[in-house]
Amino acid sequence: MLEKSSVQMKFGEAVRDGLDVALQLDPHLICYGLGIDDPKRIFGTTAGLAEKYGNDRVFDVPTSEAAMTGIAVGAALRGVRSVTVHQRLDFFFLAMDQLINNAAKWHFMFGGQRSVPIVIRLILGRGWGQGPTHSQSVHSWFAHIPGLKVVMPTNAADAKGLLLSAIFDPNPVLFLEHRWLHEAVSNVPSGDHRVPIGRARVVSEGGDVTIVAMSFLVPEAIRASALLARHGVACHIIDLRTIRPLDWDTVSAGIVKTGRLLALDSGLPICSVASEIVAFASERHFHSLRAAPRRLTMPDHPEPTSFALTRNLHPSAESIADTVCEMLDLPHRFAADPKAGPHDVPGPWFKGPF
Amino acid sequence: MLEKSSVQMKFGEAVRDGLDVALQLDPHLICYGLGIDDPKRIFGTTAGLAEKYGNDRVFDVPTSEAAMTGIAVGAALRGVRSVTVHQRLDFFFLAMDQLINNAAKWHFMFGGQRSVPIVIRLILGRGWGQGPTHSQSVHSWFAHIPGLKVVMPTNAADAKGLLLSAIFDPNPVLFLEHRWLHEAVSNVPSGDHRVPIGRARVVSEGGDVTIVAMSFLVPEAIRASALLARHGVACHIIDLRTIRPLDWDTVSAGIVKTGRLLALDSGLPICSVASEIVAFASERHFHSLRAAPRRLTMPDHPEPTSFALTRNLHPSAESIADTVCEMLDLPHRFAADPKAGPHDVPGPWFKGPF
Amino acid sequence: MNTSLPNDPSLRLVRDLLRVRMVEEAIAREYPKGEMRCPVHLSVGQEAVAVGTGAALERSDLAVSTHRAHAHYLAKGGNLKRLLAELFGKEAGCARGRGGSMHLIDLDVGFEGSTAIVGSTLPVGVGLALGSKVRGDSAVTCVFLGDGAAEEGVFYESANFAAVRKLPVLFVCENNSYSVYSPLGVRQPPGRRLYEVVRSIGLTSALHDGNDVFAVAATVKTAVAGIRHGGPPVFLEFSTYRHLEHCGPFADDTLGYRPEPDVAAWKARDPIIQAQDKVRDHPEFSDETIGRWRSEIAAEIDEAFAFARATPWPEQSTRAEYVYA
Amino acid sequence: MNTSLPNDPSLRLVRDLLRVRMVEEAIAREYPKGEMRCPVHLSVGQEAVAVGTGAALERSDLAVSTHRAHAHYLAKGGNLKRLLAELFGKEAGCARGRGGSMHLIDLDVGFEGSTAIVGSTLPVGVGLALGSKVRGDSAVTCVFLGDGAAEEGVFYESANFAAVRKLPVLFVCENNSYSVYSPLGVRQPPGRRLYEVVRSIGLTSALHDGNDVFAVAATVKTAVAGIRHGGPPVFLEFSTYRHLEHCGPFADDTLGYRPEPDVAAWKARDPIIQAQDKVRDHPEFSDETIGRWRSEIAAEIDEAFAFARATPWPEQSTRAEYVYA
Ligand SMILES: Cc1ncc(C[n+]2csc(CCOP(=O)(O)OP(=O)(O)O)c2C)c(N)n1
Ligand SMILES: Cc1ncc(C[n+]2csc(CCOP(=O)(O)OP(=O)(O)O)c2C)c(N)n1
Ligand SMILES: [Mg+2]
Ligand SMILES: [Mg+2]
């Protein structure tokens, strides 16, 4: 394989880079969404694209989430791929009919004659007063639905690589990007860099416990494993990257290897991806499990707005580490000693409000 | 407790009876939905109600699922309860925003000041060419969402009792009724009969395997247990009745009792209620499990339309019995010998097309 | 087959109308046998909108439709055998048996799909038109809808976007005054005209008689030409009436949900009778012509039914296919 | 507090307008300190619609609103302390800190809730009106919306249903020509007027100057009276303009997304300046009056901020409460 050049960039920049590459590769690709060419450029992820590719290919739209989703389906049938963007996943509940009844089923229900290559970017909010209707992630809903693909990148290189794979995939792909990851920096290969959909990434290879995570919980799991390493615990961390189709081989190998499973989920607990992974583990690897598998997710209620109520709302490195210690019958606890700084922002770069 | 009189009636008639009782009890209750007062009366479930209570309380509406759901929310805020009905759950994807962002969250996000007592009846289709967009059940989606309650009755008495509880519950309740159960007859108590939401029913008390089921799969599980009984296998069958909040105590007792769990699900497999139950079992009752827990669900694809393709699509008594035999290492298999008659109708009463 | 397709466009319209009617009637006749195991929504009484529109569209134009799509599919040039095979759930069906009557497709003639969720193809059609614009092709997309579909918010959103981006899309609305059994009056304000709402949204729009196939063809032809030459999107509302029940093969007027005088008046205005009356004096038309067409079409239909019955089922082993491309 | 609420309705309007403006400006001033940790959408420049409408509604009338709801909440009589406490995320907040700026409620004055999903309260408002009709009470429900919300299909569905059932609902649309940074032209066809679309749907509708608080109050009063006496639902579109950024405390006209001449023209038409000009000759009004009001209001605001800061946080232990009633 040829060495490609690579550049350090932020997750948000990598999304922009991926869009830029795709717009070059496919002269018919269109990108649209509320505010795509406004001064904020979807948190910078679409900067310069309208200027470079023109208003016929990169354009702002009415506040009509349902129709704009069906319109993407129609354009795809005509051979025009699209990347639609919603500044919050929460707005996309308006488009469920078009997603489920049309996008996800078109290829199946017409016997494979037309596929629907569309990408829908959904940005996941959290903290800083986003509250009940600007902080939801229903990746578990999407994972439930055959015909959809669902990716949740955790770093800049994967963001670009999965986005490009998603754009050129012949199926509808939901691309869920966590607002708190937009500034995460990593080395990103230049040009047409693709990361295959449906393949998880083994982040670290420890032998004591297998932690399966997605999205913002991957960096938290990595931080947890650093805490745990000080106490001699070695974590096998899997970054799912794709939620559907899920890379069961990599998950299986992780389960079999350590016999201990902690499934993290950045969403709600019931009928979640974490539930699915634990169910899979006990159904398929019952005899490999050395202890009860565990889940760590958001609590089973909406995210409140108040600063006081969002503390310890989401799984964190500390609560992950604590759970692992419980599983291993170790006495250490970390939650009393959380990360410094306000808990409701990803870092000092985040100035709010969105 | 006073003995109440009871009458044999069909599931569909019991729904109608429940609505009738509720409309009498609460003079402000309204019922609406497409076709509610048309000649077919929602498969008979609203027969005579428009005449009895008038067009201001029982009325037909435009084909506007989203608004009609938000309108129910608003009416509820004004103290007017409602029972809305959709002839297929599939149509209700249009209303997800109002369901998730408003109905499910109103009480929480306004700090408990107003609740949203609404009931949404969703009829589940299956077979006879219903195909990909007239046969879906996303009860697992609903179970994912805090703030919602979800009931799935399996017999006439529960249909009436759960409907009345749902109507007088202060929260939004989804009432999922399977089209194939509409003719199921049982003894139904007269008058204001209520079955508590959130309580499962132990259908039979066997000691070999615990089968957890909902909706149309409960009668299938019962039929399976009859097949298995011939081979000396005794099933502990739990009819969930409510999907959210789920009756974990009853499920736990069943798991602990037999150490063998088969979770059935009338919907899709991934991130399903069956996943949740298996995950729960292995997380909480790891040491009680004597064998790997199992799931039996629809396959992970949409329901096709063709008669030829719907055969063996859903779990049946035979496939349930076969799975139990596998779990118990018994040689018997039943799938080769299915029930007589066309597989795509619930019984000879079903004349199609819906 | 030894068919006699008239060269004269008017006669062709009359014959096409007859053919769609005879297909629908044949489906109605055969349906009770229980071999076509899927819901069917027949267009008997409403065929003129489909046939007139189909005649005014080019083969390279596109169409999407609704649950009531047989007539649209046929009028756009869709394959009859594959239509019937689809109703029979066969592998040779136009959607390989996966879709049934409510999911028709024939890509050879630009029939991009019909679906069963009311309103769900409205934005899809607008998206096809957007696709055409992006690719710079000259196709016009025709979006069929009913009066009920116009109550879905997505209709308004779709029309608005079509107007904002001036897309090459034509909405053809068959207003048969009913959504299932529900009359317009419980669904839309009294006296309101849909085409006026759509005009206020920013589309060119008009109301016409949907039972006059010649008027439909002429109106649509003008509209399509305007759109193709860069004009704004168009919405055409056609008044028409359904003769049979909403879903299924039978008449249901004994149920009394439609006023008897209306039913009688509309049946007197049957598009087939009207169309034949109009060409009565045409030199190439006579009772004999009709008779010949009838027997040709009957033979074609027989053959198609025979095909649909004989052609094999999809294999069970392929059931999970096509979930992903 | 020793306040001087004028008896004269015109003066009362002017004072109320000033009060809403001063509250919004105070929020803008304090916001950068980072204590109000939730998005805020300020109404500076648009207050006349809220204040005029609030004055025309009875306390027993109802209202629902959007993400930009501070002004509506206050104009309907909502409690200022509880508004600020909500922005500070406190237990004494009007939504107990669960909702933040985008989720306001004050049941004492019929403010039934504002939400942050564009368009989501439109059907809720119609439902409140349906509830009133079923119960036979005489409340009118006022549904506030922006020009962007009218692009959601649910708006059309809601308006249609209100017209079909003749519900006691008033839509008050603040058309500020922008949805976030997006101008009307990329979202709605050029030259189209929303109130005309709504009229075609079947509502009584009109367009008015939203920066003239007296005109707003008079128009809304007439509309509410009509509705209360059994008239059809009404849609009032008011042209207005936002002075600050879409979300947040700052001005953002350096970004250049709005034409400078527009900004200047609209700022010259500031509703506060206009209103004060109109009462200039009122015998009970003078520069001194304004000065007195200003200091009274400033004191009220200071007290409210002090309250919001001092009042306790919600308890962590109560976090999972209120999921179910
Ligand atoms: C979203 C949705 N709601 C309801 C239905 C049930 N339904 C099927 S056809 C139909 C009637 C639609 O009326 P119209 O658009 O006028 O078409 P017509 O049947 O008169 O041709 C309805 C309500 C559906 N399929 N999808
Ligand atoms: C369904 C949905 N889509 C998008 C958004 C993002 N958003 C928040 S406010 C807003 C602008 C709405 O414009 P308008 O209704 O004119 O109100 P204004 O902000 O001008 O007062 C948008 C698009 C949202 N909150 N909900
Ligand atoms: Mg109709
Ligand atoms: Mg605006």
CSV table of N, CA and C in Angstrom, one decimal, chain A residues 151-227:
chain,number,residue,atom,x,y,z
A,151,VAL,N,-22.9,5.1,11.3
A,151,VAL,CA,-21.5,5.2,11.8
A,151,VAL,C,-21.4,6.3,12.9
A,152,MET,N,-20.5,6.1,13.8
A,152,MET,CA,-20.3,7.1,14.9
A,152,MET,C,-18.8,7.3,15.1
A,153,PRO,N,-18.1,8.0,14.3
A,153,PRO,CA,-16.7,8.2,14.4
A,153,PRO,C,-16.3,8.9,15.7
A,154,THR,N,-15.0,8.5,16.1
A,154,THR,CA,-14.6,9.1,17.4
A,154,THR,C,-13.3,10.0,17.2
A,155,ASN,N,-12.7,9.9,16.0
A,155,ASN,CA,-11.5,10.8,15.8
A,155,ASN,C,-11.5,11.3,14.4
A,156,ALA,N,-10.6,12.2,14.2
A,156,ALA,CA,-10.6,13.0,12.9
A,156,ALA,C,-10.4,12.1,11.7
A,157,ALA,N,-9.5,11.2,11.8
A,157,ALA,CA,-9.2,10.3,10.7
A,157,ALA,C,-10.4,9.4,10.3
A,158,ASP,N,-11.0,8.9,11.3
A,158,ASP,CA,-12.2,8.1,11.1
A,158,ASP,C,-13.3,8.9,10.6
A,159,ALA,N,-13.4,10.1,11.1
A,159,ALA,CA,-14.5,11.0,10.6
A,159,ALA,C,-14.4,11.2,9.1
A,160,LYS,N,-13.2,11.5,8.7
A,160,LYS,CA,-13.1,11.7,7.2
A,160,LYS,C,-13.3,10.4,6.5
A,161,GLY,N,-12.6,9.3,7.0
A,161,GLY,CA,-12.6,8.1,6.3
A,161,GLY,C,-14.0,7.4,6.2
A,162,LEU,N,-14.7,7.5,7.3
A,162,LEU,CA,-16.0,6.9,7.4
A,162,LEU,C,-17.0,7.8,6.5
A,163,LEU,N,-16.8,9.1,6.6
A,163,LEU,CA,-17.7,10.0,5.8
A,163,LEU,C,-17.5,9.6,4.3
A,164,LEU,N,-16.3,9.5,3.8
A,164,LEU,CA,-16.1,9.2,2.4
A,164,LEU,C,-16.7,7.8,2.1
A,165,SER,N,-16.5,6.9,2.9
A,165,SER,CA,-17.1,5.5,2.7
A,165,SER,C,-18.6,5.6,2.7
A,166,ALA,N,-19.1,6.4,3.6
A,166,ALA,CA,-20.6,6.6,3.6
A,166,ALA,C,-21.1,7.2,2.3
A,167,ILE,N,-20.4,8.2,1.9
A,167,ILE,CA,-20.9,8.9,0.7
A,167,ILE,C,-20.9,8.0,-0.5
A,168,PHE,N,-19.9,7.2,-0.6
A,168,PHE,CA,-19.8,6.3,-1.8
A,168,PHE,C,-20.4,4.9,-1.5
A,169,ASP,N,-21.0,4.7,-0.4
A,169,ASP,CA,-21.8,3.5,-0.1
A,169,ASP,C,-23.1,3.6,-0.9
A,170,PRO,N,-23.6,2.5,-1.4
A,170,PRO,CA,-24.8,2.5,-2.2
A,170,PRO,C,-26.1,2.6,-1.3
A,171,ASN,N,-25.9,2.6,0.0
A,171,ASN,CA,-27.0,2.6,0.9
A,171,ASN,C,-27.2,3.9,1.7
A,172,PRO,N,-28.3,4.0,2.4
A,172,PRO,CA,-28.5,5.2,3.3
A,172,PRO,C,-27.6,5.0,4.5
A,173,VAL,N,-26.8,6.0,4.8
A,173,VAL,CA,-25.9,6.0,6.0
A,173,VAL,C,-26.2,7.2,6.9
A,174,LEU,N,-26.4,6.9,8.1
A,174,LEU,CA,-26.5,7.9,9.1
A,174,LEU,C,-25.1,8.1,9.7
A,175,PHE,N,-24.7,9.4,9.7
A,175,PHE,CA,-23.3,9.7,10.2
A,175,PHE,C,-23.5,10.6,11.4
A,176,LEU,N,-23.3,10.0,12.6
A,176,LEU,CA,-23.6,10.7,13.9
A,176,LEU,C,-22.3,11.3,14.4
A,177,GLU,N,-22.2,12.6,14.5
A,177,GLU,CA,-21.0,13.2,15.0
A,177,GLU,C,-21.3,13.9,16.3
A,178,HIS,N,-20.5,13.6,17.2
A,178,HIS,CA,-20.7,14.2,18.6
A,178,HIS,C,-20.1,15.6,18.6
A,179,ARG,N,-20.9,16.6,19.0
A,179,ARG,CA,-20.4,17.9,19.1
A,179,ARG,C,-19.1,18.1,19.9
A,180,TRP,N,-19.0,17.2,20.9
A,180,TRP,CA,-17.9,17.3,21.8
A,180,TRP,C,-16.6,16.8,21.2
A,181,LEU,N,-16.7,16.2,20.1
A,181,LEU,CA,-15.5,15.6,19.4
A,181,LEU,C,-15.0,16.6,18.3
A,182,HIS,N,-15.7,17.6,18.0
A,182,HIS,CA,-15.4,18.5,16.9
A,182,HIS,C,-13.9,19.0,16.9
A,183,GLU,N,-13.4,19.2,18.1
A,183,GLU,CA,-12.0,19.7,18.2
A,183,GLU,C,-11.0,18.7,18.4
A,184,ALA,N,-11.4,17.4,18.5
A,184,ALA,CA,-10.4,16.4,18.7
A,184,ALA,C,-9.4,16.3,17.5
A,185,VAL,N,-8.1,16.4,17.8
A,185,VAL,CA,-7.1,16.4,16.7
A,185,VAL,C,-6.5,15.0,16.5
A,186,SER,N,-6.4,14.7,15.2
A,186,SER,CA,-5.5,13.5,15.0
A,186,SER,C,-4.9,13.6,13.6
A,187,ASN,N,-4.1,12.7,13.2
A,187,ASN,CA,-3.5,12.7,11.9
A,187,ASN,C,-4.5,12.2,10.9
A,188,VAL,N,-4.7,12.9,9.8
A,188,VAL,CA,-5.7,12.5,8.9
A,188,VAL,C,-5.1,12.4,7.5
A,189,PRO,N,-5.1,11.2,6.9
A,189,PRO,CA,-4.6,11.0,5.6
A,189,PRO,C,-5.2,12.0,4.6
A,190,SER,N,-4.4,12.5,3.7
A,190,SER,CA,-4.9,13.4,2.6
A,190,SER,C,-5.7,12.6,1.6
A,191,GLY,N,-6.4,13.4,0.8
A,191,GLY,CA,-7.1,12.8,-0.4
A,191,GLY,C,-8.2,11.9,-0.1
A,192,ASP,N,-8.4,10.9,-0.9
A,192,ASP,CA,-9.5,10.0,-0.8
A,192,ASP,C,-9.3,8.9,0.2
A,193,HIS,N,-9.3,9.3,1.4
A,193,HIS,CA,-9.0,8.3,2.5
A,193,HIS,C,-10.4,7.7,3.0
A,194,ARG,N,-10.4,6.4,2.9
A,194,ARG,CA,-11.6,5.7,3.3
A,194,ARG,C,-11.4,4.7,4.5
A,195,VAL,N,-12.3,4.7,5.4
A,195,VAL,CA,-12.3,3.7,6.5
A,195,VAL,C,-13.6,2.9,6.2
A,196,PRO,N,-13.4,1.6,6.1
A,196,PRO,CA,-14.5,0.7,5.8
A,196,PRO,C,-15.6,0.8,6.8
A,197,ILE,N,-16.9,0.9,6.3
A,197,ILE,CA,-18.0,0.8,7.2
A,197,ILE,C,-18.2,-0.6,7.7
A,198,GLY,N,-18.5,-0.8,9.0
A,198,GLY,CA,-18.7,-2.2,9.5
A,198,GLY,C,-17.5,-2.8,10.1
A,199,ARG,N,-16.4,-2.0,10.3
A,199,ARG,CA,-15.3,-2.6,10.9
A,199,ARG,C,-14.9,-1.8,12.2
A,200,ALA,N,-14.9,-2.5,13.3
A,200,ALA,CA,-14.5,-1.8,14.6
A,200,ALA,C,-13.0,-1.7,14.6
A,201,ARG,N,-12.6,-0.9,15.6
A,201,ARG,CA,-11.1,-0.7,15.8
A,201,ARG,C,-10.8,-1.1,17.2
A,202,VAL,N,-9.7,-2.0,17.3
A,202,VAL,CA,-9.3,-2.3,18.7
A,202,VAL,C,-8.3,-1.2,19.1
A,203,VAL,N,-8.7,-0.5,20.1
A,203,VAL,CA,-7.9,0.7,20.5
A,203,VAL,C,-6.8,0.3,21.4
A,204,SER,N,-7.0,-0.7,22.3
A,204,SER,CA,-5.9,-1.2,23.1
A,204,SER,C,-6.2,-2.7,23.4
A,205,GLU,N,-5.2,-3.4,23.8
A,205,GLU,CA,-5.2,-4.8,23.8
A,205,GLU,C,-5.1,-5.5,25.1
A,206,GLY,N,-5.6,-4.9,26.1
A,206,GLY,CA,-5.5,-5.5,27.5
A,206,GLY,C,-6.2,-6.9,27.6
A,207,GLY,N,-5.9,-7.6,28.7
A,207,GLY,CA,-6.4,-8.9,28.9
A,207,GLY,C,-7.4,-9.0,30.0
A,208,ASP,N,-7.7,-8.0,30.8
A,208,ASP,CA,-8.6,-8.1,31.9
A,208,ASP,C,-10.1,-7.9,31.7
A,209,VAL,N,-10.3,-6.9,30.9
A,209,VAL,CA,-11.8,-6.6,30.6
A,209,VAL,C,-11.9,-6.0,29.2
A,210,THR,N,-13.0,-6.4,28.6
A,210,THR,CA,-13.3,-5.8,27.3
A,210,THR,C,-14.3,-4.7,27.4
A,211,ILE,N,-13.9,-3.5,26.9
A,211,ILE,CA,-14.8,-2.4,26.9
A,211,ILE,C,-15.2,-2.1,25.5
A,212,VAL,N,-16.5,-2.1,25.2
A,212,VAL,CA,-17.0,-1.8,23.9
A,212,VAL,C,-17.6,-0.4,24.0
A,213,ALA,N,-17.2,0.5,23.1
A,213,ALA,CA,-17.7,1.9,23.2
A,213,ALA,C,-17.9,2.5,21.8
A,214,MET,N,-18.6,3.6,21.8
A,214,MET,CA,-18.8,4.4,20.6
A,214,MET,C,-18.7,5.9,20.9
A,215,SER,N,-18.4,6.6,19.9
A,215,SER,CA,-18.5,8.1,19.9
A,215,SER,C,-17.8,8.7,21.1
A,216,PHE,N,-18.3,9.6,21.8
A,216,PHE,CA,-17.6,10.3,22.8
A,216,PHE,C,-17.1,9.4,24.0
A,217,LEU,N,-17.7,8.2,24.1
A,217,LEU,CA,-17.3,7.3,25.2
A,217,LEU,C,-16.0,6.6,24.9
A,218,VAL,N,-15.5,6.7,23.7
A,218,VAL,CA,-14.2,6.0,23.4
A,218,VAL,C,-13.1,6.8,24.1
A,219,PRO,N,-13.0,8.1,23.9
A,219,PRO,CA,-12.0,8.8,24.7
A,219,PRO,C,-12.2,8.7,26.2
A,220,GLU,N,-13.4,8.6,26.6
A,220,GLU,CA,-13.6,8.4,28.1
A,220,GLU,C,-13.1,7.0,28.5
A,221,ALA,N,-13.3,6.0,27.6
A,221,ALA,CA,-12.8,4.7,28.0
A,221,ALA,C,-11.3,4.6,28.0
A,222,ILE,N,-10.7,5.4,27.1
A,222,ILE,CA,-9.3,5.4,27.0
A,222,ILE,C,-8.7,6.1,28.3
A,223,ARG,N,-9.4,7.2,28.7
A,223,ARG,CA,-9.0,7.8,30.0
A,223,ARG,C,-9.2,6.9,31.1
A,224,ALA,N,-10.3,6.1,31.1
A,224,ALA,CA,-10.5,5.1,32.2
A,224,ALA,C,-9.4,4.1,32.2
A,225,SER,N,-9.0,3.6,31.0
A,225,SER,CA,-8.0,2.6,31.0
A,225,SER,C,-6.7,3.1,31.6
A,226,ALA,N,-6.4,4.4,31.4
A,226,ALA,CA,-5.2,5.0,32.0
A,226,ALA,C,-5.3,5.0,33.5
A,227,LEU,N,-6.5,5.4,34.0
A,227,LEU,CA,-6.7,5.3,35.5
A,227,LEU,C,-6.5,3.9,36.0
